[in-house]
Amino acid sequence: SRTKLDENTKLAYSWVTLDDLEKYKINLADFDGITNLISTSSPVNLGLFLVEYGKGKIKGSLRSEPYGGRDVVQIAKALGGGGHPYASGFQQEGTIDETLKKVIELNQEEKNEIIRQGLKQCTKFSWEKCAATVLETIEKVIINKEPPC
């Protein structure tokens, strides 16, 4: 199978070459919806489908899901494309391998940014504040019989 998973970024990806298009007499329209299927191979529903539609011409489609936290339009925009946070596309000149490498690098940068934001958010957390809030809620609901909200 040509569907692969980048273990580091959890990006599921596949591709079709110009030779495949010619050999099997298929065109771009034949692949509608395939990126959604590819994304289901990823633990975070993050998928990429690349098509070499001309010599040195690559079309890429990216898909994600809201719960995965990946905004694929940022990757597509960095490659001159666009779309929506969970469905985006782009075109590149070069090879499938070169394009795949760019997408994986951009995906890693976005993953690192999500981690940085999460770590920053963690600095705002306090077990003491959490415990105090829980005890306050227990006192209101159980002892004082107040509604929880």
PDB file of C-alpha atoms in Angstrom:
ATOM      1  CA  SER A   1       0.000   0.000   0.000  1.00  0.00           C
ATOM      2  CA  ARG A   2       1.158   3.529  -0.690  1.00  0.00           C
ATOM      3  CA  THR A   3      -0.486   4.984   2.383  1.00  0.00           C
ATOM      4  CA  LYS A   4       2.202   5.738   4.949  1.00  0.00           C
ATOM      5  CA  LEU A   5       2.276   7.287   8.398  1.00  0.00           C
ATOM      6  CA  ASP A   6       4.911   9.745   9.556  1.00  0.00           C
ATOM      7  CA  GLU A   7       5.314   8.537  13.140  1.00  0.00           C
ATOM      8  CA  ASN A   8       6.630  11.859  14.416  1.00  0.00           C
ATOM      9  CA  THR A   9       3.867  14.138  13.123  1.00  0.00           C
ATOM     10  CA  LYS A  10       1.140  11.456  12.784  1.00  0.00           C
ATOM     11  CA  LEU A  11       0.545  12.582   9.197  1.00  0.00           C
ATOM     12  CA  ALA A  12      -0.975   9.843   7.033  1.00  0.00           C
ATOM     13  CA  TYR A  13      -0.077  10.361   3.393  1.00  0.00           C
ATOM     14  CA  SER A  14      -0.255   8.807  -0.032  1.00  0.00           C
ATOM     15  CA  TRP A  15       0.570   9.818  -3.592  1.00  0.00           C
ATOM     16  CA  VAL A  16      -0.021   9.140  -7.255  1.00  0.00           C
ATOM     17  CA  THR A  17       2.627   9.754  -9.890  1.00  0.00           C
ATOM     18  CA  LEU A  18       2.244  10.996 -13.437  1.00  0.00           C
ATOM     19  CA  ASP A  19       3.142   7.473 -14.572  1.00  0.00           C
ATOM     20  CA  ASP A  20       0.224   6.104 -12.509  1.00  0.00           C
ATOM     21  CA  LEU A  21      -2.185   8.573 -14.090  1.00  0.00           C
ATOM     22  CA  GLU A  22      -1.072   7.601 -17.576  1.00  0.00           C
ATOM     23  CA  LYS A  23      -0.792   3.855 -16.916  1.00  0.00           C
ATOM     24  CA  TYR A  24      -4.266   3.524 -15.373  1.00  0.00           C
ATOM     25  CA  LYS A  25      -5.889   6.284 -17.480  1.00  0.00           C
ATOM     26  CA  ILE A  26      -7.156   8.190 -14.461  1.00  0.00           C
ATOM     27  CA  ASN A  27      -7.504  11.919 -13.787  1.00  0.00           C
ATOM     28  CA  LEU A  28      -7.668  14.240 -10.776  1.00  0.00           C
ATOM     29  CA  ALA A  29     -11.462  14.014 -10.499  1.00  0.00           C
ATOM     30  CA  ASP A  30     -11.150  10.274  -9.866  1.00  0.00           C
ATOM     31  CA  PHE A  31      -9.578  11.043  -6.486  1.00  0.00           C
ATOM     32  CA  ASP A  32     -12.386  13.118  -4.957  1.00  0.00           C
ATOM     33  CA  GLY A  33     -12.699  12.255  -1.288  1.00  0.00           C
ATOM     34  CA  ILE A  34      -9.567  10.121  -1.099  1.00  0.00           C
ATOM     35  CA  THR A  35      -7.777  12.521   1.262  1.00  0.00           C
ATOM     36  CA  ASN A  36     -10.582  12.027   3.798  1.00  0.00           C
ATOM     37  CA  LEU A  37     -10.004   8.264   3.626  1.00  0.00           C
ATOM     38  CA  ILE A  38      -6.248   8.687   4.006  1.00  0.00           C
ATOM     39  CA  SER A  39      -6.714  10.883   7.081  1.00  0.00           C
ATOM     40  CA  THR A  40      -8.541   8.032   8.836  1.00  0.00           C
ATOM     41  CA  SER A  41      -5.219   6.130   8.825  1.00  0.00           C
ATOM     42  CA  SER A  42      -3.793   8.772  11.185  1.00  0.00           C
ATOM     43  CA  PRO A  43      -4.323   8.599  14.956  1.00  0.00           C
ATOM     44  CA  VAL A  44      -5.178  12.329  14.826  1.00  0.00           C
ATOM     45  CA  ASN A  45      -7.087  12.209  11.487  1.00  0.00           C
ATOM     46  CA  LEU A  46      -4.444  14.190   9.627  1.00  0.00           C
ATOM     47  CA  GLY A  47      -4.100  13.302   5.953  1.00  0.00           C
ATOM     48  CA  LEU A  48      -2.216  14.353   2.830  1.00  0.00           C
ATOM     49  CA  PHE A  49      -2.708  13.211  -0.752  1.00  0.00           C
ATOM     50  CA  LEU A  50      -0.223  14.248  -3.424  1.00  0.00           C
ATOM     51  CA  VAL A  51      -0.768  13.945  -7.171  1.00  0.00           C
ATOM     52  CA  GLU A  52       1.903  14.535  -9.780  1.00  0.00           C
ATOM     53  CA  TYR A  53      -0.409  15.855 -12.493  1.00  0.00           C
ATOM     54  CA  GLY A  54       2.327  17.059 -14.846  1.00  0.00           C
ATOM     55  CA  LYS A  55       6.082  16.822 -15.110  1.00  0.00           C
ATOM     56  CA  GLY A  56       7.331  18.531 -11.928  1.00  0.00           C
ATOM     57  CA  LYS A  57       3.817  19.700 -10.965  1.00  0.00           C
ATOM     58  CA  ILE A  58       2.333  18.499  -7.694  1.00  0.00           C
ATOM     59  CA  LYS A  59      -1.160  19.049  -6.300  1.00  0.00           C
ATOM     60  CA  GLY A  60      -1.615  18.481  -2.567  1.00  0.00           C
ATOM     61  CA  SER A  61      -4.778  18.021  -0.513  1.00  0.00           C
ATOM     62  CA  LEU A  62      -4.770  18.167   3.290  1.00  0.00           C
ATOM     63  CA  ARG A  63      -7.493  17.059   5.705  1.00  0.00           C
ATOM     64  CA  SER A  64      -7.855  17.218   9.466  1.00  0.00           C
ATOM     65  CA  GLU A  65     -10.537  17.104  12.164  1.00  0.00           C
ATOM     66  CA  PRO A  66     -11.375  19.730  14.797  1.00  0.00           C
ATOM     67  CA  TYR A  67     -10.487  17.421  17.702  1.00  0.00           C
ATOM     68  CA  GLY A  68      -7.032  16.775  16.195  1.00  0.00           C
ATOM     69  CA  GLY A  69      -6.037  20.383  16.742  1.00  0.00           C
ATOM     70  CA  ARG A  70      -4.254  20.724  13.406  1.00  0.00           C
ATOM     71  CA  ASP A  71      -5.133  23.709  11.243  1.00  0.00           C
ATOM     72  CA  VAL A  72      -4.118  22.429   7.800  1.00  0.00           C
ATOM     73  CA  VAL A  73      -4.850  25.745   6.078  1.00  0.00           C
ATOM     74  CA  GLN A  74      -1.703  27.173   7.683  1.00  0.00           C
ATOM     75  CA  ILE A  75       0.383  24.472   6.007  1.00  0.00           C
ATOM     76  CA  ALA A  76      -1.393  25.013   2.683  1.00  0.00           C
ATOM     77  CA  LYS A  77      -0.900  28.796   2.880  1.00  0.00           C
ATOM     78  CA  ALA A  78       2.809  28.337   3.577  1.00  0.00           C
ATOM     79  CA  LEU A  79       2.941  26.399   0.293  1.00  0.00           C
ATOM     80  CA  GLY A  80       0.998  29.030  -1.675  1.00  0.00           C
ATOM     81  CA  GLY A  81      -2.422  27.408  -1.304  1.00  0.00           C
ATOM     82  CA  GLY A  82      -5.418  27.904   0.915  1.00  0.00           C
ATOM     83  CA  GLY A  83      -8.738  26.510   2.018  1.00  0.00           C
ATOM     84  CA  HIS A  84     -10.285  25.907   5.405  1.00  0.00           C
ATOM     85  CA  PRO A  85      -8.840  24.834   8.764  1.00  0.00           C
ATOM     86  CA  TYR A  86      -9.772  21.203   8.141  1.00  0.00           C
ATOM     87  CA  ALA A  87      -9.721  20.967   4.308  1.00  0.00           C
ATOM     88  CA  SER A  88      -7.028  22.719   2.304  1.00  0.00           C
ATOM     89  CA  GLY A  89      -4.928  22.370  -0.801  1.00  0.00           C
ATOM     90  CA  PHE A  90      -1.902  23.696  -2.616  1.00  0.00           C
ATOM     91  CA  GLN A  91       0.221  23.252  -5.726  1.00  0.00           C
ATOM     92  CA  GLN A  92       3.988  22.972  -5.896  1.00  0.00           C
ATOM     93  CA  GLU A  93       6.677  22.579  -8.477  1.00  0.00           C
ATOM     94  CA  GLY A  94       9.152  19.787  -7.875  1.00  0.00           C
ATOM     95  CA  THR A  95       8.864  16.144  -6.965  1.00  0.00           C
ATOM     96  CA  ILE A  96       6.534  14.255  -4.678  1.00  0.00           C
ATOM     97  CA  ASP A  97       9.436  13.581  -2.285  1.00  0.00           C
ATOM     98  CA  GLU A  98      10.390  17.278  -2.133  1.00  0.00           C
ATOM     99  CA  THR A  99       6.789  18.318  -1.528  1.00  0.00           C
ATOM    100  CA  LEU A 100       6.252  15.648   1.116  1.00  0.00           C
ATOM    101  CA  LYS A 101       9.385  16.792   2.932  1.00  0.00           C
ATOM    102  CA  LYS A 102       8.109  20.411   2.966  1.00  0.00           C
ATOM    103  CA  VAL A 103       4.703  19.366   4.328  1.00  0.00           C
ATOM    104  CA  ILE A 104       6.232  17.190   7.056  1.00  0.00           C
ATOM    105  CA  GLU A 105       8.578  20.012   8.103  1.00  0.00           C
ATOM    106  CA  LEU A 106       5.699  22.519   8.236  1.00  0.00           C
ATOM    107  CA  ASN A 107       3.550  20.010  10.117  1.00  0.00           C
ATOM    108  CA  GLN A 108       6.344  19.488  12.653  1.00  0.00           C
ATOM    109  CA  GLU A 109       6.638  23.262  13.138  1.00  0.00           C
ATOM    110  CA  GLU A 110       2.894  23.493  13.775  1.00  0.00           C
ATOM    111  CA  LYS A 111       3.034  20.523  16.169  1.00  0.00           C
ATOM    112  CA  ASN A 112       5.896  22.208  18.048  1.00  0.00           C
ATOM    113  CA  GLU A 113       3.883  25.432  18.288  1.00  0.00           C
ATOM    114  CA  ILE A 114       0.898  23.545  19.727  1.00  0.00           C
ATOM    115  CA  ILE A 115       3.228  21.976  22.310  1.00  0.00           C
ATOM    116  CA  ARG A 116       4.713  25.402  23.168  1.00  0.00           C
ATOM    117  CA  GLN A 117       1.237  26.853  23.654  1.00  0.00           C
ATOM    118  CA  GLY A 118       0.229  23.889  25.817  1.00  0.00           C
ATOM    119  CA  LEU A 119       3.312  24.225  28.011  1.00  0.00           C
ATOM    120  CA  LYS A 120       2.656  27.943  28.381  1.00  0.00           C
ATOM    121  CA  GLN A 121      -0.919  27.175  29.406  1.00  0.00           C
ATOM    122  CA  CYS A 122       0.368  24.631  31.961  1.00  0.00           C
ATOM    123  CA  THR A 123       2.199  27.403  33.810  1.00  0.00           C
ATOM    124  CA  LYS A 124      -1.200  28.889  34.629  1.00  0.00           C
ATOM    125  CA  PHE A 125      -2.381  25.690  36.327  1.00  0.00           C
ATOM    126  CA  SER A 126      -2.190  25.265  40.083  1.00  0.00           C
ATOM    127  CA  TRP A 127      -3.097  22.126  42.031  1.00  0.00           C
ATOM    128  CA  GLU A 128      -3.760  24.311  45.066  1.00  0.00           C
ATOM    129  CA  LYS A 129      -6.277  26.442  43.147  1.00  0.00           C
ATOM    130  CA  CYS A 130      -7.856  23.309  41.672  1.00  0.00           C
ATOM    131  CA  ALA A 131      -8.217  21.715  45.125  1.00  0.00           C
ATOM    132  CA  ALA A 132      -9.641  24.921  46.592  1.00  0.00           C
ATOM    133  CA  THR A 133     -12.232  25.138  43.793  1.00  0.00           C
ATOM    134  CA  VAL A 134     -13.253  21.494  44.264  1.00  0.00           C
ATOM    135  CA  LEU A 135     -13.589  21.924  48.032  1.00  0.00           C
ATOM    136  CA  GLU A 136     -15.583  25.119  47.547  1.00  0.00           C
ATOM    137  CA  THR A 137     -17.940  23.349  45.139  1.00  0.00           C
ATOM    138  CA  ILE A 138     -18.365  20.377  47.497  1.00  0.00           C
ATOM    139  CA  GLU A 139     -19.169  22.748  50.353  1.00  0.00           C
ATOM    140  CA  LYS A 140     -21.768  24.628  48.288  1.00  0.00           C
ATOM    141  CA  VAL A 141     -23.459  21.558  46.822  1.00  0.00           C
ATOM    142  CA  ILE A 142     -23.270  18.986  49.619  1.00  0.00           C
ATOM    143  CA  ILE A 143     -23.142  21.031  52.785  1.00  0.00           C
ATOM    144  CA  ASN A 144     -25.133  24.131  51.812  1.00  0.00           C
ATOM    145  CA  LYS A 145     -27.395  22.268  49.349  1.00  0.00           C
ATOM    146  CA  GLU A 146     -26.915  24.988  46.707  1.00  0.00           C
ATOM    147  CA  PRO A 147     -27.361  24.165  43.022  1.00  0.00           C
ATOM    148  CA  PRO A 148     -23.977  23.463  41.372  1.00  0.00           C
ATOM    149  CA  CYS A 149     -24.445  26.177  38.754  1.00  0.00           C
TER     150      CYS A 149
END
